[in-house]
C-alpha cells in the first residue's frame, strides 16, 4: 500500500508555489509596516526632543535667542499650544509662544530671560499612537531654571499631550497641551560637590 502523502486536488506544485509566494508577500508587507512604524516612532521622538534643544541652545545671556531655528522642526507653522493648566491661554500660536519665552525682540533681557539665566529641558520618552499620517504622543518633561540672582532653581514637571501630522517636511506637532505636574524651588549652594560623601579612606 502506498502511504506517501498526497497533494490535494488543485494544489499541485504550482498551487503550493503560489501559496508560498502569497505568504511571502504578506510577510513582506507586514515587515514593511513594522519598519515604517519604527521609523515614524523614532522621528516623532526626535521632534519631541528638539523642543528641549530649542530652549537649551539659547541660554539666558546668549545673543542668539532664535528658538525657531530648532522649533521649525518641531511645530507646524499653524500649531496651537494649550497652556491653560498653568494659567495661560488655551490657544497660543507658535510666534506668540516664542514671544512669551524670549520676548518680541528675541533678546536675553526679555521674556523668561528676565527671570532666569540658565535652564535645562529634559523631554522624556513618549507613548506614541500612529494612524497613517496622524499621531498622538504623551511624554513627561523635567525642566530646571536657575534664577537671575543665582540663589535658587525652579523645577517644573508635567506631561505634554501632542497631536502630530505628517507634513511634506516630516512629522510636526499641530497641537500641544501642557498638563501641569508641579513647580518647586530649590536653594543653591556654592559647592554642590561637597554633598557627595567622600571615600572613608580619604577622611
PDB file of C-alpha atoms in Angstrom:
ATOM      1  CA  UNK A   1       0.000   0.000   0.000  1.00  0.00           C
ATOM      2  CA  UNK A   2       1.305   3.471  -0.928  1.00  0.00           C
ATOM      3  CA  UNK A   3       1.475   5.560   2.266  1.00  0.00           C
ATOM      4  CA  UNK A   4       3.062   8.628   0.710  1.00  0.00           C
ATOM      5  CA  UNK A   5       1.125  11.893   1.387  1.00  0.00           C
ATOM      6  CA  UNK A   6      -0.989  13.011  -1.474  1.00  0.00           C
ATOM      7  CA  UNK A   7      -1.383  16.536  -2.757  1.00  0.00           C
ATOM      8  CA  UNK A   8      -4.996  17.773  -2.519  1.00  0.00           C
ATOM      9  CA  UNK A   9      -6.715  18.264  -5.814  1.00  0.00           C
ATOM     10  CA  UNK A  10      -5.964  21.621  -7.317  1.00  0.00           C
ATOM     11  CA  UNK A  11      -2.899  22.068  -5.098  1.00  0.00           C
ATOM     12  CA  UNK A  12      -0.087  20.632  -7.117  1.00  0.00           C
ATOM     13  CA  UNK A  13       3.409  22.075  -7.261  1.00  0.00           C
ATOM     14  CA  UNK A  14       2.100  25.228  -8.905  1.00  0.00           C
ATOM     15  CA  UNK A  15      -0.534  25.647  -6.183  1.00  0.00           C
ATOM     16  CA  UNK A  16       1.973  25.166  -3.355  1.00  0.00           C
ATOM     17  CA  UNK A  17       4.352  27.573  -5.037  1.00  0.00           C
ATOM     18  CA  UNK A  18       1.614  30.166  -5.378  1.00  0.00           C
ATOM     19  CA  UNK A  19       0.645  29.769  -1.730  1.00  0.00           C
ATOM     20  CA  UNK A  20       4.272  30.232  -0.705  1.00  0.00           C
ATOM     21  CA  UNK A  21       4.522  33.413  -2.748  1.00  0.00           C
ATOM     22  CA  UNK A  22       1.318  34.766  -1.200  1.00  0.00           C
ATOM     23  CA  UNK A  23       2.601  34.091   2.328  1.00  0.00           C
ATOM     24  CA  UNK A  24       5.935  35.623   1.426  1.00  0.00           C
ATOM     25  CA  UNK A  25       4.243  38.738   0.080  1.00  0.00           C
ATOM     26  CA  UNK A  26       2.095  39.052   3.207  1.00  0.00           C
ATOM     27  CA  UNK A  27       5.157  38.723   5.455  1.00  0.00           C
ATOM     28  CA  UNK A  28       6.989  41.323   3.400  1.00  0.00           C
ATOM     29  CA  UNK A  29       4.087  43.746   3.736  1.00  0.00           C
ATOM     30  CA  UNK A  30       3.955  43.176   7.498  1.00  0.00           C
ATOM     31  CA  UNK A  31       7.697  43.754   7.756  1.00  0.00           C
ATOM     32  CA  UNK A  32       7.445  46.960   5.733  1.00  0.00           C
ATOM     33  CA  UNK A  33       4.611  48.141   8.012  1.00  0.00           C
ATOM     34  CA  UNK A  34       6.675  47.387  11.125  1.00  0.00           C
ATOM     35  CA  UNK A  35       9.712  49.183   9.730  1.00  0.00           C
ATOM     36  CA  UNK A  36       7.582  52.198   8.790  1.00  0.00           C
ATOM     37  CA  UNK A  37       6.159  52.322  12.322  1.00  0.00           C
ATOM     38  CA  UNK A  38       9.651  52.208  13.856  1.00  0.00           C
ATOM     39  CA  UNK A  39      10.943  54.941  11.557  1.00  0.00           C
ATOM     40  CA  UNK A  40       7.913  57.122  12.341  1.00  0.00           C
ATOM     41  CA  UNK A  41       8.287  56.373  16.048  1.00  0.00           C
ATOM     42  CA  UNK A  42      11.928  57.492  16.086  1.00  0.00           C
ATOM     43  CA  UNK A  43      11.121  60.578  14.011  1.00  0.00           C
ATOM     44  CA  UNK A  44       8.379  61.623  16.439  1.00  0.00           C
ATOM     45  CA  UNK A  45      10.684  61.143  19.430  1.00  0.00           C
ATOM     46  CA  UNK A  46      13.253  63.385  17.707  1.00  0.00           C
ATOM     47  CA  UNK A  47      10.569  66.045  17.207  1.00  0.00           C
ATOM     48  CA  UNK A  48       9.764  65.981  20.926  1.00  0.00           C
ATOM     49  CA  UNK A  49      13.453  66.096  21.909  1.00  0.00           C
ATOM     50  CA  UNK A  50      14.121  69.096  19.662  1.00  0.00           C
ATOM     51  CA  UNK A  51      11.721  71.147  21.751  1.00  0.00           C
ATOM     52  CA  UNK A  52      14.248  70.957  24.594  1.00  0.00           C
ATOM     53  CA  UNK A  53      17.130  71.800  22.264  1.00  0.00           C
ATOM     54  CA  UNK A  54      15.245  74.876  21.084  1.00  0.00           C
ATOM     55  CA  UNK A  55      15.240  76.043  24.682  1.00  0.00           C
ATOM     56  CA  UNK A  56      18.697  74.941  25.804  1.00  0.00           C
ATOM     57  CA  UNK A  57      20.755  76.074  22.808  1.00  0.00           C
ATOM     58  CA  UNK A  58      19.633  79.635  23.617  1.00  0.00           C
ATOM     59  CA  UNK A  59      20.577  80.301  27.248  1.00  0.00           C
ATOM     60  CA  UNK A  60      19.722  83.468  29.136  1.00  0.00           C
ATOM     61  CA  UNK A  61      22.757  85.553  28.195  1.00  0.00           C
ATOM     62  CA  UNK A  62      23.233  84.233  24.660  1.00  0.00           C
ATOM     63  CA  UNK A  63      22.947  86.792  21.898  1.00  0.00           C
ATOM     64  CA  UNK A  64      21.115  84.243  19.750  1.00  0.00           C
ATOM     65  CA  UNK A  65      17.600  83.806  21.138  1.00  0.00           C
ATOM     66  CA  UNK A  66      16.001  82.463  17.949  1.00  0.00           C
ATOM     67  CA  UNK A  67      14.344  79.299  19.223  1.00  0.00           C
ATOM     68  CA  UNK A  68      12.620  78.845  15.875  1.00  0.00           C
ATOM     69  CA  UNK A  69      15.930  77.586  14.484  1.00  0.00           C
ATOM     70  CA  UNK A  70      15.045  74.295  16.167  1.00  0.00           C
ATOM     71  CA  UNK A  71      11.320  74.712  16.694  1.00  0.00           C
ATOM     72  CA  UNK A  72      10.655  74.991  12.971  1.00  0.00           C
ATOM     73  CA  UNK A  73      11.408  71.240  13.008  1.00  0.00           C
ATOM     74  CA  UNK A  74       9.099  70.683  15.989  1.00  0.00           C
ATOM     75  CA  UNK A  75       5.900  72.655  15.371  1.00  0.00           C
ATOM     76  CA  UNK A  76       3.794  73.217  12.277  1.00  0.00           C
ATOM     77  CA  UNK A  77       3.540  76.956  11.473  1.00  0.00           C
ATOM     78  CA  UNK A  78      -0.162  76.821  12.390  1.00  0.00           C
ATOM     79  CA  UNK A  79       0.399  74.882  15.629  1.00  0.00           C
ATOM     80  CA  UNK A  80      -1.660  75.735  18.711  1.00  0.00           C
ATOM     81  CA  UNK A  81      -0.342  75.393  22.276  1.00  0.00           C
ATOM     82  CA  UNK A  82      -2.742  74.958  25.195  1.00  0.00           C
ATOM     83  CA  UNK A  83      -1.059  76.177  28.402  1.00  0.00           C
ATOM     84  CA  UNK A  84      -4.259  76.800  30.330  1.00  0.00           C
ATOM     85  CA  UNK A  85      -3.184  74.377  33.054  1.00  0.00           C
ATOM     86  CA  UNK A  86      -0.570  76.923  34.181  1.00  0.00           C
ATOM     87  CA  UNK A  87      -2.844  79.942  33.836  1.00  0.00           C
ATOM     88  CA  UNK A  88      -2.074  80.922  30.235  1.00  0.00           C
ATOM     89  CA  UNK A  89      -4.278  80.772  27.153  1.00  0.00           C
ATOM     90  CA  UNK A  90      -5.638  77.545  25.689  1.00  0.00           C
ATOM     91  CA  UNK A  91      -4.970  78.812  22.160  1.00  0.00           C
ATOM     92  CA  UNK A  92      -1.446  80.178  21.851  1.00  0.00           C
ATOM     93  CA  UNK A  93       0.068  80.463  18.368  1.00  0.00           C
ATOM     94  CA  UNK A  94       3.672  79.486  17.739  1.00  0.00           C
ATOM     95  CA  UNK A  95       5.021  83.036  17.342  1.00  0.00           C
ATOM     96  CA  UNK A  96       3.112  84.133  20.443  1.00  0.00           C
ATOM     97  CA  UNK A  97       4.591  81.220  22.397  1.00  0.00           C
ATOM     98  CA  UNK A  98       8.129  82.206  21.380  1.00  0.00           C
ATOM     99  CA  UNK A  99       7.347  85.830  22.336  1.00  0.00           C
ATOM    100  CA  UNK A 100       6.342  84.617  25.798  1.00  0.00           C
ATOM    101  CA  UNK A 101       9.581  82.664  26.141  1.00  0.00           C
ATOM    102  CA  UNK A 102      12.037  85.174  24.647  1.00  0.00           C
ATOM    103  CA  UNK A 103      10.150  88.433  24.155  1.00  0.00           C
ATOM    104  CA  UNK A 104       9.095  90.058  20.895  1.00  0.00           C
ATOM    105  CA  UNK A 105      12.615  91.338  20.340  1.00  0.00           C
ATOM    106  CA  UNK A 106      14.189  87.915  20.998  1.00  0.00           C
ATOM    107  CA  UNK A 107      16.663  89.462  23.439  1.00  0.00           C
ATOM    108  CA  UNK A 108      18.243  87.986  26.602  1.00  0.00           C
ATOM    109  CA  UNK A 109      16.564  90.602  28.801  1.00  0.00           C
ATOM    110  CA  UNK A 110      13.070  89.802  27.509  1.00  0.00           C
ATOM    111  CA  UNK A 111      10.552  87.045  28.087  1.00  0.00           C
ATOM    112  CA  UNK A 112      11.515  84.477  30.699  1.00  0.00           C
ATOM    113  CA  UNK A 113      15.132  85.621  30.312  1.00  0.00           C
ATOM    114  CA  UNK A 114      14.239  88.471  32.666  1.00  0.00           C
ATOM    115  CA  UNK A 115      13.773  85.913  35.438  1.00  0.00           C
ATOM    116  CA  UNK A 116      16.190  83.122  34.583  1.00  0.00           C
ATOM    117  CA  UNK A 117      19.752  82.963  33.303  1.00  0.00           C
ATOM    118  CA  UNK A 118      20.306  79.226  32.832  1.00  0.00           C
ATOM    119  CA  UNK A 119      17.987  76.321  32.108  1.00  0.00           C
ATOM    120  CA  UNK A 120      17.864  72.681  31.095  1.00  0.00           C
ATOM    121  CA  UNK A 121      14.916  70.904  29.482  1.00  0.00           C
ATOM    122  CA  UNK A 122      14.583  67.123  29.529  1.00  0.00           C
ATOM    123  CA  UNK A 123      11.845  65.702  27.305  1.00  0.00           C
ATOM    124  CA  UNK A 124      11.027  62.093  28.222  1.00  0.00           C
ATOM    125  CA  UNK A 125      10.284  59.112  26.023  1.00  0.00           C
ATOM    126  CA  UNK A 126       6.793  59.322  24.605  1.00  0.00           C
ATOM    127  CA  UNK A 127       3.957  56.845  24.358  1.00  0.00           C
ATOM    128  CA  UNK A 128       3.036  57.142  20.684  1.00  0.00           C
ATOM    129  CA  UNK A 129      -0.010  56.038  18.698  1.00  0.00           C
ATOM    130  CA  UNK A 130       0.253  56.296  14.906  1.00  0.00           C
ATOM    131  CA  UNK A 131      -2.661  56.218  12.482  1.00  0.00           C
ATOM    132  CA  UNK A 132      -1.399  56.656   8.932  1.00  0.00           C
ATOM    133  CA  UNK A 133      -0.377  60.340   8.657  1.00  0.00           C
ATOM    134  CA  UNK A 134      -1.617  61.339  12.103  1.00  0.00           C
ATOM    135  CA  UNK A 135      -0.262  60.524  15.537  1.00  0.00           C
ATOM    136  CA  UNK A 136      -0.688  61.274  19.216  1.00  0.00           C
ATOM    137  CA  UNK A 137       2.045  61.302  21.844  1.00  0.00           C
ATOM    138  CA  UNK A 138       2.175  61.704  25.613  1.00  0.00           C
ATOM    139  CA  UNK A 139       5.583  62.473  27.097  1.00  0.00           C
ATOM    140  CA  UNK A 140       6.843  63.553  30.530  1.00  0.00           C
ATOM    141  CA  UNK A 141       9.111  66.567  30.929  1.00  0.00           C
ATOM    142  CA  UNK A 142      11.507  67.804  33.599  1.00  0.00           C
ATOM    143  CA  UNK A 143      12.644  71.433  33.286  1.00  0.00           C
ATOM    144  CA  UNK A 144      15.088  73.291  35.539  1.00  0.00           C
ATOM    145  CA  UNK A 145      15.726  77.058  35.631  1.00  0.00           C
ATOM    146  CA  UNK A 146      18.335  78.983  37.606  1.00  0.00           C
ATOM    147  CA  UNK A 147      17.147  82.402  38.769  1.00  0.00           C
ATOM    148  CA  UNK A 148      18.979  85.512  37.609  1.00  0.00           C
ATOM    149  CA  UNK A 149      20.335  86.201  41.095  1.00  0.00           C
ATOM    150  CA  UNK A 150      21.800  82.682  41.200  1.00  0.00           C
ATOM    151  CA  UNK A 151      20.153  81.856  44.535  1.00  0.00           C
ATOM    152  CA  UNK A 152      17.599  79.246  43.505  1.00  0.00           C
ATOM    153  CA  UNK A 153      16.476  76.756  40.899  1.00  0.00           C
ATOM    154  CA  UNK A 154      12.889  76.450  39.732  1.00  0.00           C
ATOM    155  CA  UNK A 155      11.839  72.911  38.794  1.00  0.00           C
ATOM    156  CA  UNK A 156       8.816  72.313  36.582  1.00  0.00           C
ATOM    157  CA  UNK A 157       7.465  68.865  35.730  1.00  0.00           C
ATOM    158  CA  UNK A 158       4.453  67.693  33.772  1.00  0.00           C
ATOM    159  CA  UNK A 159       3.228  65.978  30.629  1.00  0.00           C
ATOM    160  CA  UNK A 160       2.983  67.028  27.000  1.00  0.00           C
ATOM    161  CA  UNK A 161      -0.090  65.815  25.128  1.00  0.00           C
ATOM    162  CA  UNK A 162       0.687  66.190  21.426  1.00  0.00           C
ATOM    163  CA  UNK A 163      -1.186  65.728  18.172  1.00  0.00           C
ATOM    164  CA  UNK A 164       1.109  65.403  15.173  1.00  0.00           C
ATOM    165  CA  UNK A 165       0.684  65.272  11.425  1.00  0.00           C
ATOM    166  CA  UNK A 166       2.969  64.001   8.722  1.00  0.00           C
ATOM    167  CA  UNK A 167       3.650  67.074   6.610  1.00  0.00           C
ATOM    168  CA  UNK A 168       5.750  67.356   3.444  1.00  0.00           C
ATOM    169  CA  UNK A 169       8.726  68.326   5.615  1.00  0.00           C
ATOM    170  CA  UNK A 170       8.151  65.489   8.128  1.00  0.00           C
ATOM    171  CA  UNK A 171       6.269  64.975  11.380  1.00  0.00           C
ATOM    172  CA  UNK A 172       5.191  68.195  13.089  1.00  0.00           C
ATOM    173  CA  UNK A 173       3.218  68.989  16.239  1.00  0.00           C
ATOM    174  CA  UNK A 174      -0.071  70.674  15.331  1.00  0.00           C
ATOM    175  CA  UNK A 175      -1.491  70.832  18.857  1.00  0.00           C
ATOM    176  CA  UNK A 176       0.286  70.617  22.203  1.00  0.00           C
ATOM    177  CA  UNK A 177      -1.434  70.632  25.593  1.00  0.00           C
ATOM    178  CA  UNK A 178       0.578  71.147  28.756  1.00  0.00           C
ATOM    179  CA  UNK A 179      -0.542  69.089  31.745  1.00  0.00           C
ATOM    180  CA  UNK A 180       0.994  70.630  34.849  1.00  0.00           C
ATOM    181  CA  UNK A 181       2.821  68.382  37.280  1.00  0.00           C
ATOM    182  CA  UNK A 182       4.420  70.579  39.920  1.00  0.00           C
ATOM    183  CA  UNK A 183       6.628  73.604  40.452  1.00  0.00           C
ATOM    184  CA  UNK A 184       9.306  73.501  43.151  1.00  0.00           C
ATOM    185  CA  UNK A 185      12.186  75.764  44.115  1.00  0.00           C
ATOM    186  CA  UNK A 186      15.496  74.554  45.454  1.00  0.00           C
ATOM    187  CA  UNK A 187      18.106  76.740  47.094  1.00  0.00           C
ATOM    188  CA  UNK A 188      21.585  76.786  45.567  1.00  0.00           C
ATOM    189  CA  UNK A 189      24.797  76.109  47.442  1.00  0.00           C
ATOM    190  CA  UNK A 190      28.204  77.239  46.261  1.00  0.00           C
ATOM    191  CA  UNK A 191      29.887  73.812  46.201  1.00  0.00           C
ATOM    192  CA  UNK A 192      27.318  71.076  45.500  1.00  0.00           C
ATOM    193  CA  UNK A 193      30.097  68.506  45.144  1.00  0.00           C
ATOM    194  CA  UNK A 194      30.595  68.800  48.915  1.00  0.00           C
ATOM    195  CA  UNK A 195      27.288  66.979  49.380  1.00  0.00           C
ATOM    196  CA  UNK A 196      28.796  63.815  47.905  1.00  0.00           C
ATOM    197  CA  UNK A 197      30.108  61.524  50.631  1.00  0.00           C
ATOM    198  CA  UNK A 198      33.837  61.170  50.320  1.00  0.00           C
ATOM    199  CA  UNK A 199      35.658  57.848  50.333  1.00  0.00           C
ATOM    200  CA  UNK A 200      36.136  56.880  54.009  1.00  0.00           C
ATOM    201  CA  UNK A 201      39.801  56.242  53.271  1.00  0.00           C
ATOM    202  CA  UNK A 202      40.167  59.904  52.317  1.00  0.00           C
ATOM    203  CA  UNK A 203      38.685  61.213  55.565  1.00  0.00           C
TER     204      UNK A 203
END
